[in-house]
mmCIF file of C-alpha atoms and ligand atoms in Angstrom:
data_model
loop_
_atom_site.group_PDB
_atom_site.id
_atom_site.type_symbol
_atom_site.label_atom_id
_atom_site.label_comp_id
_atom_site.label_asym_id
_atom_site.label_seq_id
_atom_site.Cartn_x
_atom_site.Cartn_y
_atom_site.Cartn_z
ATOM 1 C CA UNK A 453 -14.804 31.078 -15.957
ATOM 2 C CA UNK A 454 -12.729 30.386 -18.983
ATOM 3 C CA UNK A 455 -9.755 32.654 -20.318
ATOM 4 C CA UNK A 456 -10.454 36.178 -20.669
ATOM 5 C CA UNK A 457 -8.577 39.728 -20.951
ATOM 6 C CA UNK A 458 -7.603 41.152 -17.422
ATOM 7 C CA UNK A 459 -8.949 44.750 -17.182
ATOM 8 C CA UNK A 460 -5.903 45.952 -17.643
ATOM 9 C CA UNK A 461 -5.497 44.091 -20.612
ATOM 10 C CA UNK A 462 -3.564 41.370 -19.715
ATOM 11 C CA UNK A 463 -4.434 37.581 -20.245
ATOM 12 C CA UNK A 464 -4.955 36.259 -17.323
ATOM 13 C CA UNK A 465 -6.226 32.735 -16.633
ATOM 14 C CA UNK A 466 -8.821 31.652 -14.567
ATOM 15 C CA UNK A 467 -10.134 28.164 -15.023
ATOM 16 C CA UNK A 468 -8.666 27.363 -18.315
ATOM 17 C CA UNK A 469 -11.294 25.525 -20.838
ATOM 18 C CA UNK A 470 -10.503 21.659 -22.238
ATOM 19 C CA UNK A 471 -8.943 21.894 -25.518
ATOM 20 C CA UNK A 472 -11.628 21.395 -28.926
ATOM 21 C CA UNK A 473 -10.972 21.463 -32.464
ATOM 22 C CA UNK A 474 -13.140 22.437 -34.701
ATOM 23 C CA UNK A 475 -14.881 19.149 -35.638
ATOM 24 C CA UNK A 476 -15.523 18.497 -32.006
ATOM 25 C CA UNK A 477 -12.424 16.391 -30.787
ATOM 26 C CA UNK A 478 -11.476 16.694 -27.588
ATOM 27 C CA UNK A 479 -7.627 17.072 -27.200
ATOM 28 C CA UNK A 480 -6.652 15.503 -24.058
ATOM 29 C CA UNK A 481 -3.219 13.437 -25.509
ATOM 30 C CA UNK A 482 0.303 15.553 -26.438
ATOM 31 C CA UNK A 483 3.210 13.749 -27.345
ATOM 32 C CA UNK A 484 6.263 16.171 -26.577
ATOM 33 C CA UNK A 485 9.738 15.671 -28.198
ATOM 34 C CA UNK A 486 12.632 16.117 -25.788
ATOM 35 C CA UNK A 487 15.220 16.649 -29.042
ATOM 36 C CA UNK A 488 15.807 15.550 -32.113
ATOM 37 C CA UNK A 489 19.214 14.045 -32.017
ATOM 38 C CA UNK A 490 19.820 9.859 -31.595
ATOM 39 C CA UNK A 491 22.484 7.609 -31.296
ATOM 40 C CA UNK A 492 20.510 5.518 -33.830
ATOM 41 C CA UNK A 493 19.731 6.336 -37.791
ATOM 42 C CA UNK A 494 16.944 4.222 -38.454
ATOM 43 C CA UNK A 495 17.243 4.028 -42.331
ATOM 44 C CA UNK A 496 13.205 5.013 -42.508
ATOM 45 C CA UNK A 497 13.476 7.783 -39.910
ATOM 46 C CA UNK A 498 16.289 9.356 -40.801
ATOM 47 C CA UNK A 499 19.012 10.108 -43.607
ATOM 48 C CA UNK A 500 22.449 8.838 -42.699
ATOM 49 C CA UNK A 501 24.150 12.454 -42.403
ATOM 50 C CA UNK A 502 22.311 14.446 -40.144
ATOM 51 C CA UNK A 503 22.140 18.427 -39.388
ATOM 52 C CA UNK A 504 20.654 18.417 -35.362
ATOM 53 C CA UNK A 505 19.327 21.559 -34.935
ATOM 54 C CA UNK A 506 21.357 24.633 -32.700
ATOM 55 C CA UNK A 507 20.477 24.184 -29.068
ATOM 56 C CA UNK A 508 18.886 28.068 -28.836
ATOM 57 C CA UNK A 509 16.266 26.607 -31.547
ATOM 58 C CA UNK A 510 15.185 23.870 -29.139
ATOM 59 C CA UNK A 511 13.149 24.053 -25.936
ATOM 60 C CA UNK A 512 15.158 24.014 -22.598
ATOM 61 C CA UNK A 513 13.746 21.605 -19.898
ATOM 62 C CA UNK A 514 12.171 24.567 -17.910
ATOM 63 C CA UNK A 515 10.358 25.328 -21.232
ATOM 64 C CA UNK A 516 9.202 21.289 -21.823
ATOM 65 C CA UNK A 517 7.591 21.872 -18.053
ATOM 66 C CA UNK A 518 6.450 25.232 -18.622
ATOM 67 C CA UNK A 519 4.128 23.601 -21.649
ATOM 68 C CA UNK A 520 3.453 20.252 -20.053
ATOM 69 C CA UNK A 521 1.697 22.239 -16.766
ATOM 70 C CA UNK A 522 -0.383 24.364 -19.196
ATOM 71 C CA UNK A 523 -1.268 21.589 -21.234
ATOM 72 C CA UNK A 524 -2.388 19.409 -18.584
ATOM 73 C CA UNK A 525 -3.652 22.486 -17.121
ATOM 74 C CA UNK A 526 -6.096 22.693 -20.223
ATOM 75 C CA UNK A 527 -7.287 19.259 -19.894
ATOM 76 C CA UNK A 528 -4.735 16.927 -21.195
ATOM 77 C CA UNK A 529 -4.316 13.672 -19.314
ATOM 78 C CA UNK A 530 -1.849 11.472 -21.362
ATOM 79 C CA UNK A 531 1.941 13.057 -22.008
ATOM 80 C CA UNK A 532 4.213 10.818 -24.372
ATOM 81 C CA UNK A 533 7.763 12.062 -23.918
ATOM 82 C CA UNK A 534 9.670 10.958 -27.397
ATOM 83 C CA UNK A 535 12.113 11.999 -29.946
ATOM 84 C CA UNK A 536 14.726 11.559 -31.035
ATOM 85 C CA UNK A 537 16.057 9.542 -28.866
ATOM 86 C CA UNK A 538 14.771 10.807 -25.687
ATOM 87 C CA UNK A 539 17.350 9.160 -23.458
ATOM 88 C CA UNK A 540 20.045 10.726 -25.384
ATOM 89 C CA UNK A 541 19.042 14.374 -23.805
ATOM 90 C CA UNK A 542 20.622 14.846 -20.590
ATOM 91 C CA UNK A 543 18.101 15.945 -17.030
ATOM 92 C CA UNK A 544 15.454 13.970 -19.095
ATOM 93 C CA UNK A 545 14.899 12.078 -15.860
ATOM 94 C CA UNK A 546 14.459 15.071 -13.825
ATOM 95 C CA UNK A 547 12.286 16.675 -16.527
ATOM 96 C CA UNK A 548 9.779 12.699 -15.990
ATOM 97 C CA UNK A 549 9.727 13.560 -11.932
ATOM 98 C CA UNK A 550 8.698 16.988 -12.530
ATOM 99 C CA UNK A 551 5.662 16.323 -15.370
ATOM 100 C CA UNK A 552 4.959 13.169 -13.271
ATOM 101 C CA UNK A 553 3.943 15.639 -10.699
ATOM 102 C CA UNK A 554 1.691 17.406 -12.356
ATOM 103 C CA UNK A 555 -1.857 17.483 -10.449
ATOM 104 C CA UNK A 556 -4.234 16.024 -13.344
ATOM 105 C CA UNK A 557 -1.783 14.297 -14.994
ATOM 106 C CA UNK A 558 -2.956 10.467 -15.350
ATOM 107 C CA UNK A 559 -0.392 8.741 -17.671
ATOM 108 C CA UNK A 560 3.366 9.552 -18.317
ATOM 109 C CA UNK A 561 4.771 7.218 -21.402
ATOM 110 C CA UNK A 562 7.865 7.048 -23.215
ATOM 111 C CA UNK A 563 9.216 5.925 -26.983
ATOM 112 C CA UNK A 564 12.990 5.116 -26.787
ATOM 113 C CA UNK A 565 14.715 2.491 -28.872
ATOM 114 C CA UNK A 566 16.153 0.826 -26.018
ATOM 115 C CA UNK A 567 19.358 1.682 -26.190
ATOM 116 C CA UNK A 568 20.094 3.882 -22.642
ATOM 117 C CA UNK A 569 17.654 1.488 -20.482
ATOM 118 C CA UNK A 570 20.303 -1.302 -18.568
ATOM 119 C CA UNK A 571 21.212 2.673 -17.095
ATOM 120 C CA UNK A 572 18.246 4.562 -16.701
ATOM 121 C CA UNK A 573 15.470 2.140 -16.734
ATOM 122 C CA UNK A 574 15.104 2.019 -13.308
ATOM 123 C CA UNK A 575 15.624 5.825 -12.689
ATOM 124 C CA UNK A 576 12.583 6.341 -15.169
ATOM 125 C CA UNK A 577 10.530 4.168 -12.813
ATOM 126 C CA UNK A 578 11.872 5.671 -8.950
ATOM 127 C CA UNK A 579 10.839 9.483 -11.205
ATOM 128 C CA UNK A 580 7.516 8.208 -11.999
ATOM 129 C CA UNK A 581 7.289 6.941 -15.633
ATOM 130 C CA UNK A 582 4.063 4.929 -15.825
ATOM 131 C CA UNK A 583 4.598 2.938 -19.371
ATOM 132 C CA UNK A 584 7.604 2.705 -22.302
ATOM 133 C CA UNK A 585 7.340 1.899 -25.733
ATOM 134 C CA UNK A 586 10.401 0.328 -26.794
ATOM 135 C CA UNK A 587 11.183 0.199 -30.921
ATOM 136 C CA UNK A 588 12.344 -3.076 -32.422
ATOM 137 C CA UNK A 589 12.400 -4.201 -35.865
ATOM 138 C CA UNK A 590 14.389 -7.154 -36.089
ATOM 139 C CA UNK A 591 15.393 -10.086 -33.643
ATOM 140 C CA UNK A 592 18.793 -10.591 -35.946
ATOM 141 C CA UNK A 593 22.018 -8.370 -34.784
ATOM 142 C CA UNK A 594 23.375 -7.999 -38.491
ATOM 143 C CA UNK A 595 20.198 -7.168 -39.924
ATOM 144 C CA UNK A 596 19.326 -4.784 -36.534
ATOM 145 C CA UNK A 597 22.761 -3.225 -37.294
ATOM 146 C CA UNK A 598 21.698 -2.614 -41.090
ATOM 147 C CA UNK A 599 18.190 -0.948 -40.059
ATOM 148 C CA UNK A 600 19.739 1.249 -37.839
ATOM 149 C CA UNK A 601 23.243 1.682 -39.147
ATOM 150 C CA UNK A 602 24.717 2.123 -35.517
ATOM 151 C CA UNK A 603 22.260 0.304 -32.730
ATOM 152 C CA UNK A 604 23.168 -2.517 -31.440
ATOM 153 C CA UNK A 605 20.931 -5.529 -30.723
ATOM 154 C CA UNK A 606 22.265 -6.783 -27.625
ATOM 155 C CA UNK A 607 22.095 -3.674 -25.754
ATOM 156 C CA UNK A 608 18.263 -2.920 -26.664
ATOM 157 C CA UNK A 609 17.046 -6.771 -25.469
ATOM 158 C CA UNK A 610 19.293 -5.879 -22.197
ATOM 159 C CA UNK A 611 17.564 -2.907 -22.285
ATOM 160 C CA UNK A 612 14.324 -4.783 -22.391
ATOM 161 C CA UNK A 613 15.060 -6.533 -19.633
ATOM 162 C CA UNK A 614 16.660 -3.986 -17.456
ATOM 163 C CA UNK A 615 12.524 -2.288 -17.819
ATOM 164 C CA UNK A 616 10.877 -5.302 -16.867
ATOM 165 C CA UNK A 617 13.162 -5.394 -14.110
ATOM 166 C CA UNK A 618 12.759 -2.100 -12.689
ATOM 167 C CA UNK A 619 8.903 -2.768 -12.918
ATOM 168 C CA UNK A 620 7.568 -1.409 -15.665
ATOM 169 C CA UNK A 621 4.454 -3.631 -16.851
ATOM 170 C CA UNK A 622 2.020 -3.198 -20.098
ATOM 171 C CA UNK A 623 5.749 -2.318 -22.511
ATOM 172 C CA UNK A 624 4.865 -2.348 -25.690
ATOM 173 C CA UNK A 625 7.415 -3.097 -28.917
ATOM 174 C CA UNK A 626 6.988 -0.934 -31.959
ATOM 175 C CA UNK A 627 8.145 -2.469 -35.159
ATOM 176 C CA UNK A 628 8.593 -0.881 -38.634
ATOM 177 C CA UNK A 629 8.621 -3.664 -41.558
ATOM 178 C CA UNK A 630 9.679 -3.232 -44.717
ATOM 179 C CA UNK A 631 9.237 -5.432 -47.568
ATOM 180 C CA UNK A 632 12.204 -7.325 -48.309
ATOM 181 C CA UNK A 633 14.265 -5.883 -45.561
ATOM 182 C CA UNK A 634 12.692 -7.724 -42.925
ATOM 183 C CA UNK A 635 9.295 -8.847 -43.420
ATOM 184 C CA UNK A 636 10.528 -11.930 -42.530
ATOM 185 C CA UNK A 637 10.899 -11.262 -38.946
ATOM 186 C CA UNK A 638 7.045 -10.530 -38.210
ATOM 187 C CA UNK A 639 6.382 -14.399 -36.747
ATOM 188 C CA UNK A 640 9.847 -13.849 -34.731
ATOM 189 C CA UNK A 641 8.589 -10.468 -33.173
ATOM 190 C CA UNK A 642 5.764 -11.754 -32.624
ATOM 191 C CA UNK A 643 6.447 -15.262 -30.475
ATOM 192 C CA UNK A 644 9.481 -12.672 -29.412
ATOM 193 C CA UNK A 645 7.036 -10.611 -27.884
ATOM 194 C CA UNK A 646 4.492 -13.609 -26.662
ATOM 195 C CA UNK A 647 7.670 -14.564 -24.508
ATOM 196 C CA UNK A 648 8.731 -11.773 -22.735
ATOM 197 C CA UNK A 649 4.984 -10.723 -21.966
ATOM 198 C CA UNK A 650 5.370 -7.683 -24.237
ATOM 199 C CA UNK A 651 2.446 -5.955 -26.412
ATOM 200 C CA UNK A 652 4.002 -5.356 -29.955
ATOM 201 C CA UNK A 653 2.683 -3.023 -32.520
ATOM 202 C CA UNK A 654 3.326 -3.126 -36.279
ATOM 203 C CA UNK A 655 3.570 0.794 -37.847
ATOM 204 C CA UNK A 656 3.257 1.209 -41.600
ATOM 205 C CA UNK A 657 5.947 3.367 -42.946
ATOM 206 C CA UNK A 658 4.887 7.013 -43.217
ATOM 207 C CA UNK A 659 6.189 9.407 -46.004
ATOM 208 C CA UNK A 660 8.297 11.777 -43.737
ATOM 209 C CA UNK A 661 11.398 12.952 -44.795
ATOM 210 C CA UNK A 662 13.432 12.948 -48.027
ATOM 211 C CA UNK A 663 14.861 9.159 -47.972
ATOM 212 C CA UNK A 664 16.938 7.761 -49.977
ATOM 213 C CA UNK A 665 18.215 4.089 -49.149
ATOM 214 C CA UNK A 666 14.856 2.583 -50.244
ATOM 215 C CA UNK A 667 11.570 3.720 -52.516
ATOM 216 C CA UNK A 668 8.985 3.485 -49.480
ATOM 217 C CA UNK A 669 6.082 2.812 -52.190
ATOM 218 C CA UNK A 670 8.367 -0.765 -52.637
ATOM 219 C CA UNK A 671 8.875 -1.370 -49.175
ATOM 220 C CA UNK A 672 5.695 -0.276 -48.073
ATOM 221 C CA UNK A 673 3.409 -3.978 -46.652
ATOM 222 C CA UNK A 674 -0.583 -2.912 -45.316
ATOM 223 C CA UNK A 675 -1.174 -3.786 -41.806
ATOM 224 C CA UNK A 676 -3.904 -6.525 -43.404
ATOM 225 C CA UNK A 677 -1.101 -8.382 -44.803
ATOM 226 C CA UNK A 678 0.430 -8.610 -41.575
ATOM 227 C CA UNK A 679 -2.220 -10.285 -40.050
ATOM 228 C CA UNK A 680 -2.435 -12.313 -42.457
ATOM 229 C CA UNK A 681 1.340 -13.708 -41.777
ATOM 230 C CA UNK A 682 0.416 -13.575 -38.670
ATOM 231 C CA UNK A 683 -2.985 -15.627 -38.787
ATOM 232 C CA UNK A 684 -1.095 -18.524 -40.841
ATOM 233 C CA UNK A 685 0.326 -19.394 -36.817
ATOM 234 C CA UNK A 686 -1.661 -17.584 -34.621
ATOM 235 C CA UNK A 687 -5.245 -17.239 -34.418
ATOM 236 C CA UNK A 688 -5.921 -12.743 -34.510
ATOM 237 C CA UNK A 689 -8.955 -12.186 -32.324
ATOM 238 C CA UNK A 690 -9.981 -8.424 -32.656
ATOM 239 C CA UNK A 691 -9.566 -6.527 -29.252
ATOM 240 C CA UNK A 692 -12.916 -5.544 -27.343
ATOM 241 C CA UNK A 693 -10.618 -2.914 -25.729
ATOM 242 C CA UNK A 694 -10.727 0.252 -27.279
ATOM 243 C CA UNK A 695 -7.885 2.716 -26.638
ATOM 244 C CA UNK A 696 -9.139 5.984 -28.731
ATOM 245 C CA UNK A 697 -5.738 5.558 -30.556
ATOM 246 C CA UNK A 698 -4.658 5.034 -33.847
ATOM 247 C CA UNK A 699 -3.907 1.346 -33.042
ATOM 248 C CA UNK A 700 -6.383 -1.776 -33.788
ATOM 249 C CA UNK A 701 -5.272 -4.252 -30.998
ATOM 250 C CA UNK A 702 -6.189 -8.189 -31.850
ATOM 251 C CA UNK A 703 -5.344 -10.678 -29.193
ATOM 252 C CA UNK A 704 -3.975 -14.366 -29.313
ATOM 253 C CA UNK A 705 -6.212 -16.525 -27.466
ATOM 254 C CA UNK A 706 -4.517 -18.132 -24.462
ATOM 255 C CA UNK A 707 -2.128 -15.161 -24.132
ATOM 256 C CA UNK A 708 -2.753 -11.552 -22.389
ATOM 257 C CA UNK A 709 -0.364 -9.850 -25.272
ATOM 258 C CA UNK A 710 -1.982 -7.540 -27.286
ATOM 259 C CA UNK A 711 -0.922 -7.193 -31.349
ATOM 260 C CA UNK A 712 -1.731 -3.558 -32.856
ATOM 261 C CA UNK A 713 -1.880 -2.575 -36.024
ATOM 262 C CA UNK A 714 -0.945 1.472 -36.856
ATOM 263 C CA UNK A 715 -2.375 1.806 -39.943
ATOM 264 C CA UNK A 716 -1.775 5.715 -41.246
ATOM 265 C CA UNK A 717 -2.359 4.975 -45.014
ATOM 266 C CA UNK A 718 -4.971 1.354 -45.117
ATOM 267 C CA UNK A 719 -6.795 2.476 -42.189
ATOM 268 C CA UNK A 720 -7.488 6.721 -41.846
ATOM 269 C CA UNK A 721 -7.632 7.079 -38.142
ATOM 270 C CA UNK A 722 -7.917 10.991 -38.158
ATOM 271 C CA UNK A 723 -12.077 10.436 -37.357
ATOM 272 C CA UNK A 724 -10.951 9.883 -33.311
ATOM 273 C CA UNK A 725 -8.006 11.952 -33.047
ATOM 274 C CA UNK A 726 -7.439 13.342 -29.513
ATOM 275 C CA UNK A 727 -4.027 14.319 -29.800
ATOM 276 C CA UNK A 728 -1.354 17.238 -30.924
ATOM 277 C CA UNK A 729 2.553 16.622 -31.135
ATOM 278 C CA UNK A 730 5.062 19.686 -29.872
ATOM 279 C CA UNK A 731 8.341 19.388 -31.806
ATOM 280 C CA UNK A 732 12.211 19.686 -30.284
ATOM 281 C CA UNK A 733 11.766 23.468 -31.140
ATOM 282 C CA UNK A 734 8.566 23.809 -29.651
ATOM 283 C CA UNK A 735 6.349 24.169 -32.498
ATOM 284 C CA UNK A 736 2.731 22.604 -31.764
ATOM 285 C CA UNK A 737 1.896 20.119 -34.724
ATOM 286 C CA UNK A 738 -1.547 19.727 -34.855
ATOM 287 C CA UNK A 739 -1.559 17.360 -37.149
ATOM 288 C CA UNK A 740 1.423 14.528 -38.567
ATOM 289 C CA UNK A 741 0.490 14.305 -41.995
ATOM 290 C CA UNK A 742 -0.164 17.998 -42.211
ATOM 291 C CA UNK A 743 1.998 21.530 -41.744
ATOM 292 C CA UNK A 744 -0.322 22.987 -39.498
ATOM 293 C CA UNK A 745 1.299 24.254 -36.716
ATOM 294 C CA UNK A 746 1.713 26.973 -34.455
ATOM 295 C CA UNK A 747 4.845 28.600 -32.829
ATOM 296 C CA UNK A 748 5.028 27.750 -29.289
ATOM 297 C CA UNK A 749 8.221 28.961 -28.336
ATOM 298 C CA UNK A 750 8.016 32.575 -29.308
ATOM 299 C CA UNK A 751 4.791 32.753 -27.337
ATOM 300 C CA UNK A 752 6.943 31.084 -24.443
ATOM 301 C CA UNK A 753 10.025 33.903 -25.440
ATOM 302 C CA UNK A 754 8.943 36.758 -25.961
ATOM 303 C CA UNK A 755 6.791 38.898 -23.369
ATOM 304 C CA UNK A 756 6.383 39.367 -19.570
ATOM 305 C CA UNK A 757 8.181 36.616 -18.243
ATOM 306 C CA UNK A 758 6.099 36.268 -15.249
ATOM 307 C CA UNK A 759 4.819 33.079 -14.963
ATOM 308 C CA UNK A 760 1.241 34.255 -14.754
ATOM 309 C CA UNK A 761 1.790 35.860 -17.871
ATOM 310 C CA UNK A 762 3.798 32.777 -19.262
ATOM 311 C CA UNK A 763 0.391 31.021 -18.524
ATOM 312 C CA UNK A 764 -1.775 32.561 -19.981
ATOM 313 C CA UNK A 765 -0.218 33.328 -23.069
ATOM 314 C CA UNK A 766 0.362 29.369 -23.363
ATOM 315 C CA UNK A 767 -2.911 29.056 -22.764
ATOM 316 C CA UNK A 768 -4.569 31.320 -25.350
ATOM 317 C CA UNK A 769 -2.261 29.925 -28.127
ATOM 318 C CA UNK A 770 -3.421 26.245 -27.037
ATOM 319 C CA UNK A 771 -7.006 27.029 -27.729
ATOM 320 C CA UNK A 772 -6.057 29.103 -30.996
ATOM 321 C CA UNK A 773 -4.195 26.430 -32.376
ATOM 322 C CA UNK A 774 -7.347 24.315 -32.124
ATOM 323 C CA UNK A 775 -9.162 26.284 -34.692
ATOM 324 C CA UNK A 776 -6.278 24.816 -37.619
ATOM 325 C CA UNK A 777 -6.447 21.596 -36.321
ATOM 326 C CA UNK A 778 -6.987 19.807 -39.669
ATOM 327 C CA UNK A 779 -9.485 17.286 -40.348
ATOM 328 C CA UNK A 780 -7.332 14.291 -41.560
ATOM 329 C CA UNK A 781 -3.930 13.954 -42.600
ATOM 330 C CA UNK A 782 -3.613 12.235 -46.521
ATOM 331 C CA UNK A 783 -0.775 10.084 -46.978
ATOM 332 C CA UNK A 784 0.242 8.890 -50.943
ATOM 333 C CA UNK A 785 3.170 6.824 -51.266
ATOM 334 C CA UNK A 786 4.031 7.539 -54.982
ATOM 335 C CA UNK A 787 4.091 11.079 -54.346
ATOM 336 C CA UNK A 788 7.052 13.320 -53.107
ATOM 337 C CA UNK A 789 6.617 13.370 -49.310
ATOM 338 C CA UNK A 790 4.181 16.323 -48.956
ATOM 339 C CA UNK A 791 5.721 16.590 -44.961
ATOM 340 C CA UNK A 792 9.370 16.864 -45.214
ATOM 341 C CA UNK A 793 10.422 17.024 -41.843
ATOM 342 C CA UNK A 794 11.802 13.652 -40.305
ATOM 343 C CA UNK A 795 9.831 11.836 -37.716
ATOM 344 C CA UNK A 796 12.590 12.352 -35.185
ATOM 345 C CA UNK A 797 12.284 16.070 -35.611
ATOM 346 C CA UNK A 798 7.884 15.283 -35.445
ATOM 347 C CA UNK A 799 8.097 13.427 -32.234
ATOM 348 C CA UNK A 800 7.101 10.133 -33.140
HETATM 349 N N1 SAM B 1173 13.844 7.080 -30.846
HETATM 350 C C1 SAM B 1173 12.644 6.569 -30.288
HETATM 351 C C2 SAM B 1173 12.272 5.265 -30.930
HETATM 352 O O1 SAM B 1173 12.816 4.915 -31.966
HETATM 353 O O2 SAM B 1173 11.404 4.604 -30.377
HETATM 354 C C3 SAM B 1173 11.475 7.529 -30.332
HETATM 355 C C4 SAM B 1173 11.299 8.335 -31.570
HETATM 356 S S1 SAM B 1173 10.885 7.420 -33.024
HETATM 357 C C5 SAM B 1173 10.721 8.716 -34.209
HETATM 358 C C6 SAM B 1173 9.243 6.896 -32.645
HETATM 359 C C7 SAM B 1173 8.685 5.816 -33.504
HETATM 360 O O3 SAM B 1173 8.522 6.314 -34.822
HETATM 361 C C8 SAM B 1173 9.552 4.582 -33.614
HETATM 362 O O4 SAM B 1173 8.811 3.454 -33.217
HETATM 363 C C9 SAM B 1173 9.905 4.502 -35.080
HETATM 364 O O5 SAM B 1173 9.960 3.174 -35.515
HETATM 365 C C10 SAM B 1173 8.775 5.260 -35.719
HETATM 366 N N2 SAM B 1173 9.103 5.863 -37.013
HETATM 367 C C11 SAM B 1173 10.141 6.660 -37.344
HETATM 368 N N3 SAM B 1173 10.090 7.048 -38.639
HETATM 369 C C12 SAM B 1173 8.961 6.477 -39.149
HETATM 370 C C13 SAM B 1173 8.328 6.483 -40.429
HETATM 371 N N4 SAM B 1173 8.824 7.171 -41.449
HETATM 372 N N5 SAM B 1173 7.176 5.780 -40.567
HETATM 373 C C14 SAM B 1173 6.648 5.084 -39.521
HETATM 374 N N6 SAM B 1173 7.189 5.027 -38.301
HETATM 375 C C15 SAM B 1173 8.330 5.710 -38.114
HETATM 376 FE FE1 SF4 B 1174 16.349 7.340 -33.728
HETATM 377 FE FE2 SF4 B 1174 13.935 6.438 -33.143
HETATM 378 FE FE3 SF4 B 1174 14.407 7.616 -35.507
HETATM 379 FE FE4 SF4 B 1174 15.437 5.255 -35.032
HETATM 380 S S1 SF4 B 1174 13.259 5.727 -35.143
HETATM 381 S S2 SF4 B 1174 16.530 7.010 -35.907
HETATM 382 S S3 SF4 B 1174 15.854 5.327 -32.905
HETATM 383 S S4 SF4 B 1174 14.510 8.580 -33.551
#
């Protein structure tokens, strides 16, 4: 029995449905931003002065859980727990135990620059976390320093460390490059990476947020050109392994690393997509190149707070929310960004 109207006109759930959009995708993959603030200002992420938004605008920790357990309660498998910087928001740890614990739930991953991990590394791993994705863009602590305008190197590759320590296996890097800011450092990440038994995926910039330090149509560099740098040293063999992502993996014979390519604008993933993104405020994205979204938080606010209730108002605004679920996202560099909220704000 799916979700239906109680007699007495309340929602009341039964054996909630999986969630599917209207061209058929199955939605089994949320990535959930824990806030929007960071210690870092990534000069493509984020403008130098930031307004963080009022803490009553942003989901409490009880509210993160309350949406995780319906999620994975309507068939969603894979949680990504991002930002912001999600180690800057305090009980995070306690908020990984309790999703980890979620019957049905089969992966728990994290984005985080690095920056918190010699500390909470391995409390992430004793609460559960299954995988982290760890963002690096440059090997050189000046140039690191630049890109972010406050991170420091040396405490991310600690940080690095202090994760493979603790036990975390499969960590992948995520790099950004930029033409002429450090598209020299691709072979670096790369043998960087091939070291330290890391998977590394290259991200083309995406048009989100008003920027001003650089044009991103003159920074922006296609994933193909990539591997081509890549292929004058290493030979790229495509990946059998499909992940359902937006990622193309290629692997370097003799090594068990995989490369990825995220390819938003040279390669349109959208055909595949099995995911949805719930911002810092709770609003349920359905789409990152798009607007489409729906209001979680109100649903979660306003009402019978019973849980029951809670539920199955979640729930029925889950499967809603699949019928906007755009078909693809379109991305034009030489345009005014068409999304103008900030990928920390998205949950990248
Ligand atoms: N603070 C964490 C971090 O940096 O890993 C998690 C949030 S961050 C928004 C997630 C990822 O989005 C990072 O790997 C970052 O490089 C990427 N990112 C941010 N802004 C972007 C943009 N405009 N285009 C492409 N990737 C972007
Ligand atoms: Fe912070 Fe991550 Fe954005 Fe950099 S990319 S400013 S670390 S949220």
């Amino acid at each position: 029995m799916g979700i239906g109207k109680h007699p007495d006109d309340s929602l009341e759930v039964m054996n909630p449905q999986p969630l599917i959009d209207n061209f058929g995708r199955e939605i089994n993959y949320v990535r959930i931003s824990v806030t929007d603030r960071c210690d870092f200002r990534c000069v493509y992420c984020m403008s130098e002065e930031m307004t963080f938004l009022p803490k009553a605008q942003t989901l409490s920790l009880e509210e993160i859980l309350v949406l995780a357990r319906n999620l994975v309660a309507c068939g969603v498998t894979k949680i990504r727990l991002t930002g912001g910087e999600p180690l800057v928001r305090s009980g995070v740890v306690g908020l990984v135990k309790s999703i980890r614990e979620l019957p049905g739930l089969k992966e728990l991953c994290m984005t985080t620059n690095g920056s918190r991990l010699q500390d909470l590394a391995a409390p992430l791993k004793n609460a559960g976390l299954d995988r982290l994705n760890i963002s690096l863009d440059s090997l050189d602590a000046d140039r690191f320093r630049e890109l972010t305008r406050t991170g420091r190197l040396g405490q991310v590759l600690a940080g690095i460390s202090a994760a493979r320590a603790a036990g975390f296996e499969h960590t992948k890097l995520n790099a950004v490059i930029l033409r002429g800011r450090n598209d020299d450092e691709v072979l670096p990440l790369v043998d960087y990476a091939l070291e330290n038994q890391l998977d590394l995926s290259f991200i083309e910039e995406m048009p989100l947020g008003v920027i001003t330090e650089h044009s991103r149509a003159e920074a922006f560099i296609a994933s193909e050109e990539l591997r081509t740098i890549i292929g004058s040293r290493y030979p790229l063999q495509p990946a059998a392994d499909v992940t359902g992502g937006p990622s193309r993996y290629y692997r370097i014979p003799g090594h068990n690393n995989r490369i990825g390519f995220i390819s938003p604008h040279s390669h349109n993933f959208c055909g595949d997509c099995n995911r949805v993104r719930v911002t810092t405020e709770g609003r349920l994205l359905l789409c990152l190149g798009n607007e489409h979204s729906l209001d979680l938080r109100s649903v979660l606010r306003e009402g019978d707070q019973s849980e029951a209730a809670v539920d199955a108002r979640v729930q029925v605004a889950l499967h809603q929310a699949m019928t906007i679920k755009p078909e693809k996202h379109h991305f034009n560099l030489d345009e005014e960004p068409q999304v103008l909220r900030f990928m920390s704000a998205t949950g990248g």
